Rosetta silent file (secondary structure, phi, psi, omega in degrees, C-alpha in Angstrom):
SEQUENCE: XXXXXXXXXXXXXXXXXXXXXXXXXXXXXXXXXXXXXXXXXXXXXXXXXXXXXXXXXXXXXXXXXXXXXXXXXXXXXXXXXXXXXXXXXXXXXXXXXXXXXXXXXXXXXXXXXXXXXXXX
SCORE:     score description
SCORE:     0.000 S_00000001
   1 L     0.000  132.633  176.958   27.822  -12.028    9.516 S_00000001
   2 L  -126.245  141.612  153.709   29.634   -9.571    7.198 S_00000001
   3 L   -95.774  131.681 -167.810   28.734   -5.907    6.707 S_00000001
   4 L  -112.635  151.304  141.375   29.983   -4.412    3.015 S_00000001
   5 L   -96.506  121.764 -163.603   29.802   -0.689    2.795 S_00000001
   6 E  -118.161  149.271  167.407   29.265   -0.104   -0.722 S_00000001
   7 L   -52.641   75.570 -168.747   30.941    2.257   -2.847 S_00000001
   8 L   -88.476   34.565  143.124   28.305    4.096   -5.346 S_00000001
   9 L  -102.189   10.331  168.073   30.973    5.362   -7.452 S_00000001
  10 L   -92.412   -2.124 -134.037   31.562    2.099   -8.072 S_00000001
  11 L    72.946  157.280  177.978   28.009    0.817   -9.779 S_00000001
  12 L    96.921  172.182  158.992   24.976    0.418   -8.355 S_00000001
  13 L    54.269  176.203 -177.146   23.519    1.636   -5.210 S_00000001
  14 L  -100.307  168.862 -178.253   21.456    4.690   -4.715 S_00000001
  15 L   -75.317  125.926  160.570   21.636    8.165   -5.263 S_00000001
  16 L   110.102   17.419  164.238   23.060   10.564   -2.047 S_00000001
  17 L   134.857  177.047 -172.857   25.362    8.206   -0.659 S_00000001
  18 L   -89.528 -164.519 -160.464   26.169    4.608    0.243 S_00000001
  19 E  -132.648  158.517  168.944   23.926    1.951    1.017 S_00000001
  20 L  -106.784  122.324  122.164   25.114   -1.522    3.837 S_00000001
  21 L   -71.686  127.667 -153.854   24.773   -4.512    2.696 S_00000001
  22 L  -134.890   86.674  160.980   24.932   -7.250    5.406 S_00000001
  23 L   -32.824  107.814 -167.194   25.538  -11.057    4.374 S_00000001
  24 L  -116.278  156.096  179.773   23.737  -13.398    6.600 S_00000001
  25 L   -99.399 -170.162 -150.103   23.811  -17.173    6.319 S_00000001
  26 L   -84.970  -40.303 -171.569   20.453  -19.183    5.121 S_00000001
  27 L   -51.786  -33.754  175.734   19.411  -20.204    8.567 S_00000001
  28 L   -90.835   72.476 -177.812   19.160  -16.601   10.353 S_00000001
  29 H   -62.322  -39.862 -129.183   16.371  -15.707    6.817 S_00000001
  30 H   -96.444   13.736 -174.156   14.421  -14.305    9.377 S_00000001
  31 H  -110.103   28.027 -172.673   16.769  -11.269   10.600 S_00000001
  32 L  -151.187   49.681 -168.683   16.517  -10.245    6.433 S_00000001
  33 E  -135.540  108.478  168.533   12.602   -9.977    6.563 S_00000001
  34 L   -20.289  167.804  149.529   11.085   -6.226    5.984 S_00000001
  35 L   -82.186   -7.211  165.339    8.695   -5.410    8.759 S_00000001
  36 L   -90.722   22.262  147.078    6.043   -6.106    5.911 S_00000001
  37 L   102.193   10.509 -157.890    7.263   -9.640    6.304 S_00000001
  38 L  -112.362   88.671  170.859    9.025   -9.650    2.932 S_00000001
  39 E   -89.377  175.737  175.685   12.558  -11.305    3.147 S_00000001
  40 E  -121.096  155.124 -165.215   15.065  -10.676    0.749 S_00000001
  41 E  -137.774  158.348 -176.584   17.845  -12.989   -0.313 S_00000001
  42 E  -125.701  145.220  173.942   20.645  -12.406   -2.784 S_00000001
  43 E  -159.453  139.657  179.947   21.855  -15.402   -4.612 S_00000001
  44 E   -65.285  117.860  167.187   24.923  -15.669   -8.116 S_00000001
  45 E   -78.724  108.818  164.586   22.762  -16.155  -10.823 S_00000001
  46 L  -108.801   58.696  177.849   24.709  -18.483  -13.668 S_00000001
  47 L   -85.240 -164.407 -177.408   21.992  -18.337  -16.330 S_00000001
  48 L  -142.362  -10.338 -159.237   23.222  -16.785  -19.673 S_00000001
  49 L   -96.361  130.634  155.258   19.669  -16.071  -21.054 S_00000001
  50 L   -20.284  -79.784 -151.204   18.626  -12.187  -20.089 S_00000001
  51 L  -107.042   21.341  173.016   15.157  -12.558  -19.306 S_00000001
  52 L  -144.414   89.580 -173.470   15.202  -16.092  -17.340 S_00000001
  53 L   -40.616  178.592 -146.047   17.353  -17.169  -13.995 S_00000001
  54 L  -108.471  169.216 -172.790   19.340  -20.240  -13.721 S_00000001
  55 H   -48.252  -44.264 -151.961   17.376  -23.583  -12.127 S_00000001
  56 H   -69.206   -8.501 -170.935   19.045  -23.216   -8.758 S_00000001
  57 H   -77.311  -38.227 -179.001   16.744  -20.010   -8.290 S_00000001
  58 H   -72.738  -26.986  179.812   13.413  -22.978   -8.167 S_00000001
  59 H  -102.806   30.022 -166.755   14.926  -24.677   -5.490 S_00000001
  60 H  -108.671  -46.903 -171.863   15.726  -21.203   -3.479 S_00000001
  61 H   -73.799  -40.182  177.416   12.086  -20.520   -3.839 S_00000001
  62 H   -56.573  -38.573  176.984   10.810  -23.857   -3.272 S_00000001
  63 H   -95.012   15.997  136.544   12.356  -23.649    0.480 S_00000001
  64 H   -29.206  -72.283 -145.924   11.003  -19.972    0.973 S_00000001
  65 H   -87.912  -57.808 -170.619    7.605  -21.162    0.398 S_00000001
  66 L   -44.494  -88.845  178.562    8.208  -24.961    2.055 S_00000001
  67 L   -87.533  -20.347  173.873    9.709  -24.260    4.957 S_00000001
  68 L   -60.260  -46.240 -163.291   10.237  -20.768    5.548 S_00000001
  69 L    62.561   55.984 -177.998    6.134  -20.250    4.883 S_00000001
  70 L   -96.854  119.784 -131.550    7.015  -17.423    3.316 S_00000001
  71 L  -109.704  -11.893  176.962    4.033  -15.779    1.182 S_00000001
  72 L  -169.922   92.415  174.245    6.493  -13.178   -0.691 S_00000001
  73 L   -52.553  117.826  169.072   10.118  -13.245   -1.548 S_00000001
  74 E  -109.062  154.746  168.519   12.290  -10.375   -3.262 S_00000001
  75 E  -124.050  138.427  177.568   15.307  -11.902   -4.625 S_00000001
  76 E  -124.253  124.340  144.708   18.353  -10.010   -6.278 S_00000001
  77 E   -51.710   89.422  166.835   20.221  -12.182   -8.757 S_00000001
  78 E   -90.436  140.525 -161.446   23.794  -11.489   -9.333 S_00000001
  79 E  -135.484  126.191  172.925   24.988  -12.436  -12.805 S_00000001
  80 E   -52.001  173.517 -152.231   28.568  -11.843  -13.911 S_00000001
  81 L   -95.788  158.951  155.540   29.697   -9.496  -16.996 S_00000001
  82 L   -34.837  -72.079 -176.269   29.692  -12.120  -20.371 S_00000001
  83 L  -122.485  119.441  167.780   33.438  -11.798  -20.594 S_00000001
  84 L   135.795   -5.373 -168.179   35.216  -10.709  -17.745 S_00000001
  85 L    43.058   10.766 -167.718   33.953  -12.481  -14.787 S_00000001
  86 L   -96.193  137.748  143.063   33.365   -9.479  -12.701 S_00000001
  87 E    -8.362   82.781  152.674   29.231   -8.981  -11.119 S_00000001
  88 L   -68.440  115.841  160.136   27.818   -6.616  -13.312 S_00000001
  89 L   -67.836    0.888  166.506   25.379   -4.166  -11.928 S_00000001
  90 L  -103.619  -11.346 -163.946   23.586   -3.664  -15.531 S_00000001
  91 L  -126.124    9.442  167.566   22.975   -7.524  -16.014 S_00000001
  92 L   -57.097  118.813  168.865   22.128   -7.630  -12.053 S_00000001
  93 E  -138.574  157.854  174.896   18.246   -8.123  -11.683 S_00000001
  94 E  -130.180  167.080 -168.260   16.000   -8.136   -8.684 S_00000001
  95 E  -147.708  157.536  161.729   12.131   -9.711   -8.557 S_00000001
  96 E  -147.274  120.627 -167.014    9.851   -9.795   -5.798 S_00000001
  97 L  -105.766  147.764  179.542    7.827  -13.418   -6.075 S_00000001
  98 L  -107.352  107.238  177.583    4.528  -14.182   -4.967 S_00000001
  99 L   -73.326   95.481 -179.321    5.282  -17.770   -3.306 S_00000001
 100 L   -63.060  175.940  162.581    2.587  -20.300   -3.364 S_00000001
 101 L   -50.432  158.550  163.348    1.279  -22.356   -0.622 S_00000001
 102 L  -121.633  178.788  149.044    2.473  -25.806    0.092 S_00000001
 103 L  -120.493   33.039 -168.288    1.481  -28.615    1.591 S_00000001
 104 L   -93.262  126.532 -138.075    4.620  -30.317    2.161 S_00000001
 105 L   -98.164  164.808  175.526    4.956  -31.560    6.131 S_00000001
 106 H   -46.077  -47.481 -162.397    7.615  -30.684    8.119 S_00000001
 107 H   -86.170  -32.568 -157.699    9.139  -34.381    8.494 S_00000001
 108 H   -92.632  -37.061 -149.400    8.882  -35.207    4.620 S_00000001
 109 H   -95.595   -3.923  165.046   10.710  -31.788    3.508 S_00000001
 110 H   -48.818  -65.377 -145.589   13.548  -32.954    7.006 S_00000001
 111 H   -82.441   -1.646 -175.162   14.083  -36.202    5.288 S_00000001
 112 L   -88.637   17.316 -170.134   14.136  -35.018    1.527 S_00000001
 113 L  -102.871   94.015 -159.180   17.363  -33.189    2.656 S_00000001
 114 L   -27.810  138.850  162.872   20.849  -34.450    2.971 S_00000001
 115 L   -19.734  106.178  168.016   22.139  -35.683    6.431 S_00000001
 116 L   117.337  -34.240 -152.084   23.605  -32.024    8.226 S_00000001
 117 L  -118.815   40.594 -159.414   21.625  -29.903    5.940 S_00000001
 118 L   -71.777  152.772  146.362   18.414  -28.672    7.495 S_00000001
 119 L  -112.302  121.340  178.007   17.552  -24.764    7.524 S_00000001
 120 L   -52.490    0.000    0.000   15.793  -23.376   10.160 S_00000001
């Protein structure tokens, strides 16, 4: 677990001071869940297009909804500057998705998953 203190003269963040961001791995999801049941996940966006995230965002969502049973995700994309490689906080977007149901059993979404690489 890492705690960031962030800097809002730096980009970003809110007005009146800083804000903590606190990096969790995928498996504790459920200690980054609102008390209205809504977790949120941050994940590096490498799309290039503006208004559409990169594929890897469909399989973030698919195990929300699969196994997590989660009914409503917000996700914040971080997407690098064009030129410069640094996280931009203008090309930075966040969504909050309404996940459908599945019906995909416990044992079939175990085994469609590499040897090691279950999430809880």
């Amino acid at each position: 677990e890492r705690a960031h203190q962030h800097d809002p003269g730096r980009g970003g963040g809110g007005a009146g001071g800083g804000s903590v961001v606190t990096c969790r791995v995928l498996s504790e999801w459920r200690s980054c869940c609102s008390p209205g049941g809504t977790a949120t996940v941050a994940a590096i966006d490498g799309s290039c297009a503006d208004d559409s995230p990169g594929w890897p965002l469909r399989n973030l969502l698919f195990l929300a909804a699969a196994r997590w049973k989660l009914e409503t995700l917000r996700v914040i994309l971080l997407r690098e500057e064009k030129q410069g490689g640094a996280f931009s906080p203008t090309r930075s977007v966040s969504h909050v998705v309404q996940l459908p149901k599945t019906k995909m059993s416990e044992e079939a979404l175990l085994h469609s998953l590499p040897a090691g690489e279950g999430v809880s």
